[in-house]
Amino acid sequence: MYLECTVPPPSDRTTSALAPEFLVTYAIMALELVLLVVHHIYKRNAEGGFRSRSPLIAQSTLPRGAGAAFKGPGDVELSDMGGAAAAAAMRDAGLSFRGYRFDPFGAAAAYTVMGTSILWVLLLAVLVLDYYAVFAKFGFREESDMIFYDHSLLSKVFILAWHFVTGWFLWVKLAQAGADSRFGRRTHLSSASFVVVEKRPQEPVALANQGALVDWVRRAETRLRRWTGADVALFTVPVQQTSTGRRYIEFECARYVFDDRHGTFVPFAVAVGPTFGDLAKQKIGLASHEAANRTELVGPNTISFPQDSFYSALFKEFSGLFYIYQMMMLWIWYYYAYYYMGLVLTAVIVISGIVKVYVFLGAQKRVLSMAKFHGSARVLRNGTWSLETSEALVPGDVIQVVPSTEHAISVDAVLVDGGAVCDESSLTGEALPVVKAAVRTDTPETVFNSATHKTNMLFAGCHVLEAQAAGRDRPVLAIVTATGTQTSKGRLVKDILFPTPVSFVFIEHLKIVFPILIVWGVIMLAVSIAMLGTSGADAWFYGMFTISQVLSPLLPAVLVIGQSVASERLIKRGIMCVDLDRITLCGKAKVFCFDKTGTLTREGLDFLGVQPVLEAGGGGPPTFASVQQSFESFPQRVRAAMLTCHSVAPLGQTLAGNFVDVEMFRATGASLALQGEDYGVSSSSSVTVVTPRSQGDRRLEIVKRFEFVHGSAHSRWRSQVEAGARLFGLCLFLNELKDDVGEAFGDMRGTSAAPRPAPPVLLVGDLDGVVVSASQAAWCGGGRRGTR
């Protein structure tokens, strides 16, 4: 005979839908709902004419042809990029601005949303604690240790609350992007305290043919985003003011100044030049008031990017959509007698998220350290030289170029008087110094273009190794053409901070895998219910456990931990990775593409020798002689060409210039100096003296150099000089591979223990790439006979 303990039925007060516990919940839900509805009605009435969504400013706000350029002192044209230019730029960027100001009622509504979210989390916590009879000591129920009397009733309440809280947080997440505009009051841009920037994201660049299914999913995703309004990214930026009251905003490192003529924020730019003759006129410098005006328009010479704090980065990380899924699944684990495993998973998820935040902040800090400049420059303002900080420089400033290996150039500038030798390795990777020359004065009508006249440009981030004056007591002068993010280094930093989205096959496949896992989880839910023979709350809990096993909450944490470990291993091998997601994608690599020069081959070229041309008697065709490697054995005209036809300039005890020219000149054994320096006398002359080593060659002087135009890939005088020219010989150079290239190529072809062999591809950019690639591929064991 067994003793049976009868459990008294729950009281009507506990099971009734009108119990005080439920009435409090109803009141909170109703109060929040009524407040949001009232605020919505209030907002619609207050905003009035702003109800319709504004189209792109580039298409509507700016009138056609608006934004005429205006002149500043020194005939330097200021172009505000309004009208056609601003419309094109902002249309390409897909930008639209909407003005808002602080609204007390909206702020109160926003705080109630945050407070309600906290209350729902506390509600779930109370239900979980009640499951373990934590509140028994408070004596809420005389007949039970639980607030909700028994587990059957508590489970029903938990399931109902779980679904409601899940829906609530999903709504909060979807509304998060437009929260500032939702709870602020719409106003004109002229009186706005903050601006919501709408930006249409760029279409991701597909790296490969990803299949018909992926294309269909991408089209469906595009239609869904357009239907839900998620095809536009929203960013909130505060409206700031200069010392004179000019209003501006900063978005993605660029300054947009409010223009009263157009009624919107527009980017400004300063057009320096545009011809060589105009540059010569602008050597008088700027006035102080004009420099101050340009500072307000284009901003200081800095790359302004607000660095995330630890707490803001932490909020961004843990407010992701998948974290909502993780949180809600873990609440089920906490509730259903599985709290110890839930705590372990929570610790893993939180730690992995914090690690990801630290890696992100570290990468962001390293990028921003690249953008900072420290130093000063001598600037010509009001007709006198003054020492200004690098942040005070503006386009159109005339600066004095001085050598410095400690501080890099903080602006893009064009040389207008004298020359310089620069180290551009930080931008181009070129190890040897580059010779720079002033713009030509004999062609004043030539239009200056920084892209094609690189030999006249000093780029931000580079170091000036030597300044070569055009005459005694004449400083080397340059005119600032760009500052901040408009410089070459600024654009590089901006591309790193805001990269072009790339569509990887791995990421696109995840969009298919996750829905499949969700469908599979639902199927397994139904199967588990049928096999276990349970119903009601128990069936729901078992089904949710099944879904959490199919689509594990630990999936992002596992990826982050694996990526972090891989990143540490890469750091030990001297490889820095600022984007951990790219490490995962490396496992899908099928083809490795390498740049040839400097990557697979050694830095620079080695001079091999000269192959002279032999004139055939009797009018026959000329032929090549054997390769000669001794300079003294070269033909006299070839020796003279090697001594003078180059861009090499003396830099102390070293040589500067194109690395091919430097290697060729070193093979002559001659010395190079400015006129007067070979006799131990300091000189500012631009005449370069060549002193040959061979007794048969006479002392030479280079009195003029003809500029090499990269845009047309030849000297502007080449067509005249080469008229009727004869070929006397070829200068041969050798570009040898690095010692470990052959072994690395063997690993990628699977000849060693490589786990995922991938074929290497050699990329060359020169005209003789076919011959070079074939010969070097044979040297490293990669050439295949009969293939190209």
Tab-separated table of N, CA, C and O in Angstrom, residues 73-112:
chain	number	residue	atom	x	y	z
A	73	PRO	N	41.014	85.451	-52.738
A	73	PRO	CA	42.232	86.193	-53.026
A	73	PRO	C	43.231	85.330	-53.767
A	73	PRO	O	43.317	84.132	-53.565
A	74	GLY	N	43.997	85.975	-54.629
A	74	GLY	CA	44.984	85.248	-55.413
A	74	GLY	C	44.356	84.503	-56.576
A	74	GLY	O	44.973	83.619	-57.153
A	75	ASP	N	43.106	84.862	-56.953
A	75	ASP	CA	42.416	84.221	-58.076
A	75	ASP	C	42.345	82.703	-57.910
A	75	ASP	O	42.402	81.955	-58.870
A	76	VAL	N	42.201	82.243	-56.686
A	76	VAL	CA	42.017	80.818	-56.437
A	76	VAL	C	40.529	80.540	-56.384
A	76	VAL	O	39.811	81.112	-55.588
A	77	GLU	N	40.064	79.674	-57.241
A	77	GLU	CA	38.633	79.427	-57.365
A	77	GLU	C	38.158	78.446	-56.292
A	77	GLU	O	38.745	77.401	-56.081
A	78	LEU	N	37.096	78.850	-55.609
A	78	LEU	CA	36.459	77.966	-54.632
A	78	LEU	C	35.215	77.379	-55.271
A	78	LEU	O	34.324	78.101	-55.682
A	79	SER	N	35.173	76.065	-55.353
A	79	SER	CA	34.018	75.376	-55.929
A	79	SER	C	33.309	74.621	-54.825
A	79	SER	O	33.908	73.813	-54.142
A	80	ASP	N	32.009	74.921	-54.618
A	80	ASP	CA	31.297	74.279	-53.519
A	80	ASP	C	30.651	72.976	-53.935
A	80	ASP	O	29.898	72.386	-53.169
A	81	MET	N	30.933	72.518	-55.140
A	81	MET	CA	30.388	71.269	-55.633
A	81	MET	C	28.861	71.275	-55.600
A	81	MET	O	28.214	70.242	-55.529
A	82	GLY	N	28.253	72.458	-55.576
A	82	GLY	CA	26.806	72.537	-55.641
A	82	GLY	C	26.337	72.304	-57.054
A	82	GLY	O	27.096	72.125	-57.985
A	83	GLY	N	25.047	72.331	-57.258
A	83	GLY	CA	24.491	72.147	-58.574
A	83	GLY	C	24.838	70.824	-59.192
A	83	GLY	O	24.645	69.767	-58.600
A	84	ALA	N	25.382	70.869	-60.404
A	84	ALA	CA	25.644	69.644	-61.155
A	84	ALA	C	26.650	68.757	-60.466
A	84	ALA	O	26.472	67.546	-60.369
A	85	ALA	N	27.754	69.362	-59.953
A	85	ALA	CA	28.793	68.541	-59.321
A	85	ALA	C	28.281	67.880	-58.054
A	85	ALA	O	28.496	66.691	-57.821
A	86	ALA	N	27.591	68.657	-57.201
A	86	ALA	CA	27.081	68.072	-55.960
A	86	ALA	C	25.998	67.047	-56.251
A	86	ALA	O	25.908	66.016	-55.590
A	87	ALA	N	25.160	67.343	-57.230
A	87	ALA	CA	24.103	66.389	-57.574
A	87	ALA	C	24.690	65.065	-58.031
A	87	ALA	O	24.238	63.995	-57.618
A	88	ALA	N	25.724	65.139	-58.875
A	88	ALA	CA	26.347	63.901	-59.354
A	88	ALA	C	27.030	63.150	-58.222
A	88	ALA	O	26.893	61.929	-58.091
A	89	ALA	N	27.759	63.889	-57.379
A	89	ALA	CA	28.487	63.237	-56.286
A	89	ALA	C	27.533	62.594	-55.288
A	89	ALA	O	27.726	61.450	-54.865
A	90	MET	N	26.493	63.315	-54.907
A	90	MET	CA	25.574	62.783	-53.905
A	90	MET	C	24.643	61.727	-54.497
A	90	MET	O	24.200	60.823	-53.790
A	91	ARG	N	24.367	61.828	-55.784
A	91	ARG	CA	23.565	60.778	-56.420
A	91	ARG	C	24.355	59.487	-56.507
A	91	ARG	O	23.823	58.401	-56.267
A	92	ASP	N	25.647	59.604	-56.824
A	92	ASP	CA	26.489	58.402	-56.860
A	92	ASP	C	26.602	57.778	-55.471
A	92	ASP	O	26.636	56.549	-55.332
A	93	ALA	N	26.705	58.622	-54.449
A	93	ALA	CA	26.812	58.103	-53.086
A	93	ALA	C	25.470	57.683	-52.518
A	93	ALA	O	25.418	56.987	-51.497
A	94	GLY	N	24.355	58.077	-53.169
A	94	GLY	CA	23.030	57.715	-52.679
A	94	GLY	C	22.692	58.359	-51.353
A	94	GLY	O	22.109	57.715	-50.476
A	95	LEU	N	23.040	59.652	-51.179
A	95	LEU	CA	22.861	60.328	-49.905
A	95	LEU	C	21.603	61.170	-49.892
A	95	LEU	O	21.218	61.762	-50.899
A	96	SER	N	20.978	61.228	-48.725
A	96	SER	CA	19.837	62.096	-48.491
A	96	SER	C	19.880	62.551	-47.045
A	96	SER	O	20.214	61.767	-46.144
A	97	PHE	N	19.569	63.842	-46.794
A	97	PHE	CA	19.641	64.403	-45.454
A	97	PHE	C	18.238	64.789	-44.987
A	97	PHE	O	17.464	65.394	-45.740
A	98	ARG	N	17.935	64.465	-43.717
A	98	ARG	CA	16.686	64.892	-43.096
A	98	ARG	C	17.010	65.487	-41.734
A	98	ARG	O	17.751	64.902	-40.951
A	99	GLY	N	16.448	66.671	-41.472
A	99	GLY	CA	16.746	67.383	-40.243
A	99	GLY	C	15.766	67.060	-39.127
A	99	GLY	O	14.555	66.921	-39.356
A	100	TYR	N	16.284	66.959	-37.899
A	100	TYR	CA	15.464	66.700	-36.710
A	100	TYR	C	15.998	67.539	-35.555
A	100	TYR	O	17.153	67.963	-35.557
A	101	ARG	N	15.132	67.739	-34.572
A	101	ARG	CA	15.555	68.393	-33.346
A	101	ARG	C	14.996	67.632	-32.149
A	101	ARG	O	14.099	66.798	-32.290
A	102	PHE	N	15.561	67.933	-30.992
A	102	PHE	CA	15.171	67.220	-29.786
A	102	PHE	C	13.714	67.488	-29.459
A	102	PHE	O	13.231	68.633	-29.536
A	103	ASP	N	12.980	66.409	-29.090
A	103	ASP	CA	11.571	66.524	-28.729
A	103	ASP	C	11.370	65.881	-27.354
A	103	ASP	O	11.637	64.681	-27.186
A	104	PRO	N	10.930	66.633	-26.338
A	104	PRO	CA	10.796	66.060	-24.983
A	104	PRO	C	9.836	64.876	-24.943
A	104	PRO	O	10.107	63.876	-24.260
A	105	PHE	N	8.705	64.983	-25.654
A	105	PHE	CA	7.748	63.883	-25.647
A	105	PHE	C	8.366	62.645	-26.296
A	105	PHE	O	8.221	61.521	-25.807
A	106	GLY	N	9.079	62.828	-27.405
A	106	GLY	CA	9.720	61.695	-28.060
A	106	GLY	C	10.793	61.067	-27.193
A	106	GLY	O	10.937	59.835	-27.154
A	107	ALA	N	11.556	61.914	-26.472
A	107	ALA	CA	12.586	61.373	-25.582
A	107	ALA	C	11.954	60.553	-24.460
A	107	ALA	O	12.471	59.481	-24.086
A	108	ALA	N	10.820	61.034	-23.919
A	108	ALA	CA	10.135	60.274	-22.867
A	108	ALA	C	9.640	58.936	-23.401
A	108	ALA	O	9.751	57.895	-22.725
A	109	ALA	N	9.108	58.934	-24.630
A	109	ALA	CA	8.642	57.685	-25.228
A	109	ALA	C	9.799	56.716	-25.452
A	109	ALA	O	9.666	55.504	-25.244
A	110	ALA	N	10.946	57.237	-25.859
A	110	ALA	CA	12.113	56.375	-26.081
A	110	ALA	C	12.580	55.747	-24.772
A	110	ALA	O	12.928	54.555	-24.720
A	111	TYR	N	12.572	56.534	-23.700
A	111	TYR	CA	12.988	55.985	-22.408
A	111	TYR	C	12.012	54.926	-21.903
A	111	TYR	O	12.416	53.961	-21.243
A	112	THR	N	10.721	55.111	-22.185
A	112	THR	CA	9.762	54.087	-21.767
A	112	THR	C	9.976	52.780	-22.523
A	112	THR	O	9.761	51.700	-21.966
